[in-house]
Amino acid sequence: MAETSKQDVEFLGQFEPDVFWLKHGRKILWGVAAVAVIGILTIYQQRRAADREVEAAGRLAQAKDPAELQAIARDYPNQVIGAQALLRLGGLEFEAGRLAEAAAAYQEVVTRFPSNPLADPARLSLVAVVEAQGNLEAAKSQYLQLASQPGSYLAVAAKVGAARCAESLGQTKEAQQLYEELVPAVRGTAWEGTVFIRRAIVTRAVGPVPPAPTAAVPDFQLGK
């Protein structure tokens, strides 16, 4: 019993605060310091990322020419802000009539951000470039392909584009049919006025629907 008590006392003595600190204090300090450094670095990186996002958003808001937008896209190649800059760039080039440059910007969005929601308006804009280049049959086909994608929020815009191409090609009946299909989808939306006007114009061009033929009535009177 005495021997056991002595061992217990020696064992418990190792956990005296002073003894424990002398043996393990430096390791504890290093561990705490490492955790603190990691925490500080994490916070710093998060703040830096937030600052960069704010800086990028400010640059994008103030960008007014293609060179500035190209620089933003180059500086943020894998971030949404880069895709936004490319879309803006494509719009500027399109408005200036530089269709090849516009198509290149839109294609870059699709290539670099294929799963991002911004890729869909880029795809629609690529078809708009094809239409602007005068290749109306190809544009109509591509618009219809986009309109057929299930759940696409661009379906209405794509079908309006297809109807517009059909009008320009003189395919008035097809354009009328497309506008008729759009009527329920655009009710209460910003597209309603456009669809209503174009539908009325093409319907007037097609002309009234001829009445169905009736059976010939024999030219005789009963009783004769």
Short mmCIF file of C-alpha atoms in Angstrom, two decimals:
data_model
loop_
_atom_site.label_atom_id
_atom_site.label_comp_id
_atom_site.label_asym_id
_atom_site.label_seq_id
_atom_site.Cartn_x
_atom_site.Cartn_y
_atom_site.Cartn_z
CA MET A 1 0.00 0.00 0.00
CA ALA A 2 2.83 2.37 0.90
CA GLU A 3 4.60 1.62 -2.38
CA THR A 4 1.44 2.22 -4.36
CA SER A 5 0.78 5.49 -2.61
CA LYS A 6 4.30 6.65 -3.37
CA GLN A 7 3.88 5.87 -7.09
CA ASP A 8 0.56 7.65 -7.15
CA VAL A 9 2.08 10.70 -5.56
CA GLU A 10 4.93 10.72 -8.09
CA PHE A 11 2.49 10.21 -10.95
CA LEU A 12 0.21 12.98 -9.79
CA GLY A 13 3.21 15.21 -9.26
CA GLN A 14 3.81 15.24 -12.99
CA PHE A 15 0.53 17.12 -13.37
CA GLU A 16 1.37 19.87 -10.99
CA PRO A 17 0.84 23.13 -12.93
CA ASP A 18 4.41 24.28 -12.58
CA VAL A 19 5.88 20.92 -13.56
CA PHE A 20 3.48 20.48 -16.47
CA TRP A 21 4.16 23.98 -17.79
CA LEU A 22 7.93 23.51 -17.57
CA LYS A 23 7.71 20.34 -19.62
CA HIS A 24 5.02 21.29 -22.14
CA GLY A 25 4.63 25.07 -22.01
CA ARG A 26 6.78 25.79 -25.07
CA LYS A 27 4.87 23.28 -27.19
CA ILE A 28 1.57 24.81 -26.12
CA LEU A 29 2.77 28.30 -26.94
CA TRP A 30 3.94 27.22 -30.38
CA GLY A 31 0.59 25.51 -31.04
CA VAL A 32 -1.39 28.55 -29.96
CA ALA A 33 0.84 30.80 -32.05
CA ALA A 34 0.39 28.55 -35.12
CA VAL A 35 -3.40 28.59 -34.75
CA ALA A 36 -3.36 32.36 -34.31
CA VAL A 37 -1.22 32.84 -37.41
CA ILE A 38 -3.53 30.62 -39.49
CA GLY A 39 -6.55 32.55 -38.25
CA ILE A 40 -4.95 35.90 -39.01
CA LEU A 41 -3.93 34.75 -42.50
CA THR A 42 -7.44 33.45 -43.19
CA ILE A 43 -9.04 36.73 -42.13
CA TYR A 44 -6.49 38.67 -44.16
CA GLN A 45 -7.14 36.60 -47.27
CA GLN A 46 -10.90 36.98 -46.87
CA ARG A 47 -10.57 40.73 -46.50
CA ARG A 48 -8.23 40.89 -49.47
CA ALA A 49 -10.70 38.89 -51.56
CA ALA A 50 -13.55 41.18 -50.48
CA ASP A 51 -11.44 44.25 -51.26
CA ARG A 52 -10.59 42.84 -54.68
CA GLU A 53 -14.27 42.20 -55.41
CA VAL A 54 -15.16 45.77 -54.43
CA GLU A 55 -12.28 47.11 -56.51
CA ALA A 56 -13.30 44.98 -59.51
CA ALA A 57 -16.95 46.04 -59.25
CA GLY A 58 -15.86 49.67 -59.16
CA ARG A 59 -13.64 49.24 -62.20
CA LEU A 60 -16.45 47.52 -64.10
CA ALA A 61 -18.94 50.26 -63.24
CA GLN A 62 -16.55 52.95 -64.49
CA ALA A 63 -15.31 51.12 -67.60
CA LYS A 64 -16.40 52.91 -70.76
CA ASP A 65 -14.26 51.51 -73.56
CA PRO A 66 -13.19 48.06 -74.82
CA ALA A 67 -9.62 48.39 -73.53
CA GLU A 68 -10.79 48.85 -69.93
CA LEU A 69 -13.19 45.91 -70.17
CA GLN A 70 -10.52 43.71 -71.71
CA ALA A 71 -8.18 44.58 -68.82
CA ILE A 72 -10.82 43.60 -66.25
CA ALA A 73 -11.50 40.32 -68.03
CA ARG A 74 -7.76 39.65 -68.10
CA ASP A 75 -7.27 40.51 -64.42
CA TYR A 76 -10.17 38.32 -63.25
CA PRO A 77 -10.03 35.38 -65.67
CA ASN A 78 -11.88 32.84 -63.51
CA GLN A 79 -14.30 35.09 -61.66
CA VAL A 80 -17.82 36.18 -62.47
CA ILE A 81 -16.66 39.79 -62.71
CA GLY A 82 -14.52 38.72 -65.67
CA ALA A 83 -17.55 37.21 -67.41
CA GLN A 84 -19.54 40.38 -66.78
CA ALA A 85 -16.76 42.43 -68.32
CA LEU A 86 -16.74 40.21 -71.41
CA LEU A 87 -20.51 40.57 -71.83
CA ARG A 88 -20.20 44.33 -71.58
CA LEU A 89 -17.33 44.22 -74.06
CA GLY A 90 -19.41 42.19 -76.51
CA GLY A 91 -22.25 44.70 -76.21
CA LEU A 92 -19.98 47.65 -76.95
CA GLU A 93 -18.44 45.91 -79.95
CA PHE A 94 -21.88 44.91 -81.27
CA GLU A 95 -23.22 48.45 -81.00
CA ALA A 96 -20.14 49.73 -82.83
CA GLY A 97 -20.74 47.27 -85.66
CA ARG A 98 -17.59 45.25 -84.92
CA LEU A 99 -19.41 41.94 -85.14
CA ALA A 100 -16.37 39.67 -85.22
CA GLU A 101 -15.01 41.26 -82.04
CA ALA A 102 -18.42 41.00 -80.39
CA ALA A 103 -18.68 37.32 -81.28
CA ALA A 104 -15.20 36.67 -79.87
CA ALA A 105 -16.14 38.26 -76.54
CA TYR A 106 -19.40 36.32 -76.28
CA GLN A 107 -17.70 33.06 -77.25
CA GLU A 108 -15.09 33.60 -74.55
CA VAL A 109 -17.84 33.78 -71.94
CA VAL A 110 -19.34 30.51 -73.19
CA THR A 111 -15.94 28.81 -73.30
CA ARG A 112 -14.65 29.99 -69.91
CA PHE A 113 -17.94 29.92 -67.99
CA PRO A 114 -20.06 27.19 -69.65
CA SER A 115 -22.09 26.42 -66.51
CA ASN A 116 -22.48 29.99 -65.30
CA PRO A 117 -25.89 31.63 -65.81
CA LEU A 118 -24.10 34.37 -67.78
CA ALA A 119 -23.32 31.82 -70.49
CA ASP A 120 -26.97 31.78 -71.64
CA PRO A 121 -27.20 35.48 -72.59
CA ALA A 122 -23.80 35.08 -74.26
CA ARG A 123 -25.20 32.24 -76.38
CA LEU A 124 -28.24 34.32 -77.32
CA SER A 125 -25.98 37.23 -78.21
CA LEU A 126 -23.88 34.97 -80.44
CA VAL A 127 -27.01 34.18 -82.44
CA ALA A 128 -27.82 37.90 -82.60
CA VAL A 129 -24.41 38.39 -84.23
CA VAL A 130 -25.26 35.74 -86.82
CA GLU A 131 -28.54 37.55 -87.51
CA ALA A 132 -26.78 40.92 -87.79
CA GLN A 133 -24.37 39.40 -90.29
CA GLY A 134 -27.35 38.64 -92.52
CA ASN A 135 -27.30 34.85 -92.18
CA LEU A 136 -30.99 34.75 -91.31
CA GLU A 137 -31.71 31.06 -91.94
CA ALA A 138 -28.86 30.01 -89.67
CA ALA A 139 -29.90 32.56 -87.04
CA LYS A 140 -33.53 31.39 -87.12
CA SER A 141 -32.45 27.77 -86.68
CA GLN A 142 -30.17 28.64 -83.77
CA TYR A 143 -32.84 30.80 -82.12
CA LEU A 144 -35.31 27.91 -82.31
CA GLN A 145 -32.71 25.58 -80.83
CA LEU A 146 -32.23 27.92 -77.86
CA ALA A 147 -36.00 28.33 -77.47
CA SER A 148 -36.46 24.57 -77.29
CA GLN A 149 -34.17 24.13 -74.28
CA PRO A 150 -36.36 23.17 -71.30
CA GLY A 151 -36.51 25.66 -68.46
CA SER A 152 -34.50 28.33 -70.27
CA TYR A 153 -35.44 31.83 -69.20
CA LEU A 154 -34.26 32.99 -72.64
CA ALA A 155 -36.86 30.91 -74.47
CA VAL A 156 -39.15 33.88 -75.16
CA ALA A 157 -36.34 36.12 -76.42
CA ALA A 158 -35.05 33.30 -78.62
CA LYS A 159 -38.47 32.61 -80.15
CA VAL A 160 -39.02 36.32 -80.78
CA GLY A 161 -35.66 36.32 -82.58
CA ALA A 162 -36.73 33.33 -84.68
CA ALA A 163 -40.00 35.06 -85.60
CA ARG A 164 -38.10 38.23 -86.51
CA CYS A 165 -35.81 36.25 -88.82
CA ALA A 166 -38.81 34.53 -90.42
CA GLU A 167 -40.35 37.96 -91.12
CA SER A 168 -37.14 39.21 -92.72
CA LEU A 169 -37.00 36.08 -94.88
CA GLY A 170 -40.55 36.65 -96.08
CA GLN A 171 -41.77 33.56 -94.23
CA THR A 172 -44.79 35.44 -92.95
CA LYS A 173 -46.97 32.47 -92.06
CA GLU A 174 -44.20 30.90 -90.02
CA ALA A 175 -43.61 34.22 -88.25
CA GLN A 176 -47.33 34.49 -87.52
CA GLN A 177 -47.34 30.98 -86.04
CA LEU A 178 -44.38 31.76 -83.82
CA TYR A 179 -46.00 34.95 -82.52
CA GLU A 180 -49.24 33.05 -81.87
CA GLU A 181 -47.30 30.53 -79.79
CA LEU A 182 -45.74 33.38 -77.80
CA VAL A 183 -48.99 35.09 -76.84
CA PRO A 184 -49.71 33.08 -73.66
CA ALA A 185 -46.05 33.07 -72.60
CA VAL A 186 -45.59 36.85 -72.78
CA ARG A 187 -48.86 37.91 -71.17
CA GLY A 188 -48.06 40.38 -68.40
CA THR A 189 -44.37 40.62 -69.32
CA ALA A 190 -42.22 43.26 -70.99
CA TRP A 191 -42.43 41.28 -74.24
CA GLU A 192 -46.23 41.53 -74.49
CA GLY A 193 -46.31 44.81 -76.43
CA THR A 194 -43.66 43.73 -78.94
CA VAL A 195 -45.32 40.40 -79.63
CA PHE A 196 -48.77 42.01 -79.95
CA ILE A 197 -47.56 44.58 -82.50
CA ARG A 198 -45.53 42.13 -84.60
CA ARG A 199 -48.34 39.59 -84.53
CA ALA A 200 -50.81 42.20 -85.77
CA ILE A 201 -48.44 43.26 -88.59
CA VAL A 202 -47.77 39.75 -89.88
CA THR A 203 -51.43 38.79 -89.55
CA ARG A 204 -52.35 41.77 -91.72
CA ALA A 205 -49.70 40.72 -94.23
CA VAL A 206 -50.95 37.14 -94.36
CA GLY A 207 -54.53 38.34 -94.82
CA PRO A 208 -57.75 37.01 -93.40
CA VAL A 209 -58.20 33.29 -93.22
CA PRO A 210 -60.43 32.24 -96.13
CA PRO A 211 -63.73 30.68 -95.13
CA ALA A 212 -64.03 26.95 -95.32
CA PRO A 213 -65.59 25.74 -98.57
CA THR A 214 -69.24 24.70 -98.34
CA ALA A 215 -70.93 21.93 -100.20
CA ALA A 216 -72.63 22.94 -103.43
CA VAL A 217 -76.40 23.29 -103.14
CA PRO A 218 -78.34 21.73 -106.05
CA ASP A 219 -80.26 24.29 -108.04
CA PHE A 220 -83.77 22.80 -107.88
CA GLN A 221 -87.00 23.46 -106.06
CA LEU A 222 -89.01 20.89 -104.21
CA GLY A 223 -91.99 19.70 -106.03
CA LYS A 224 -90.66 20.40 -109.50
#
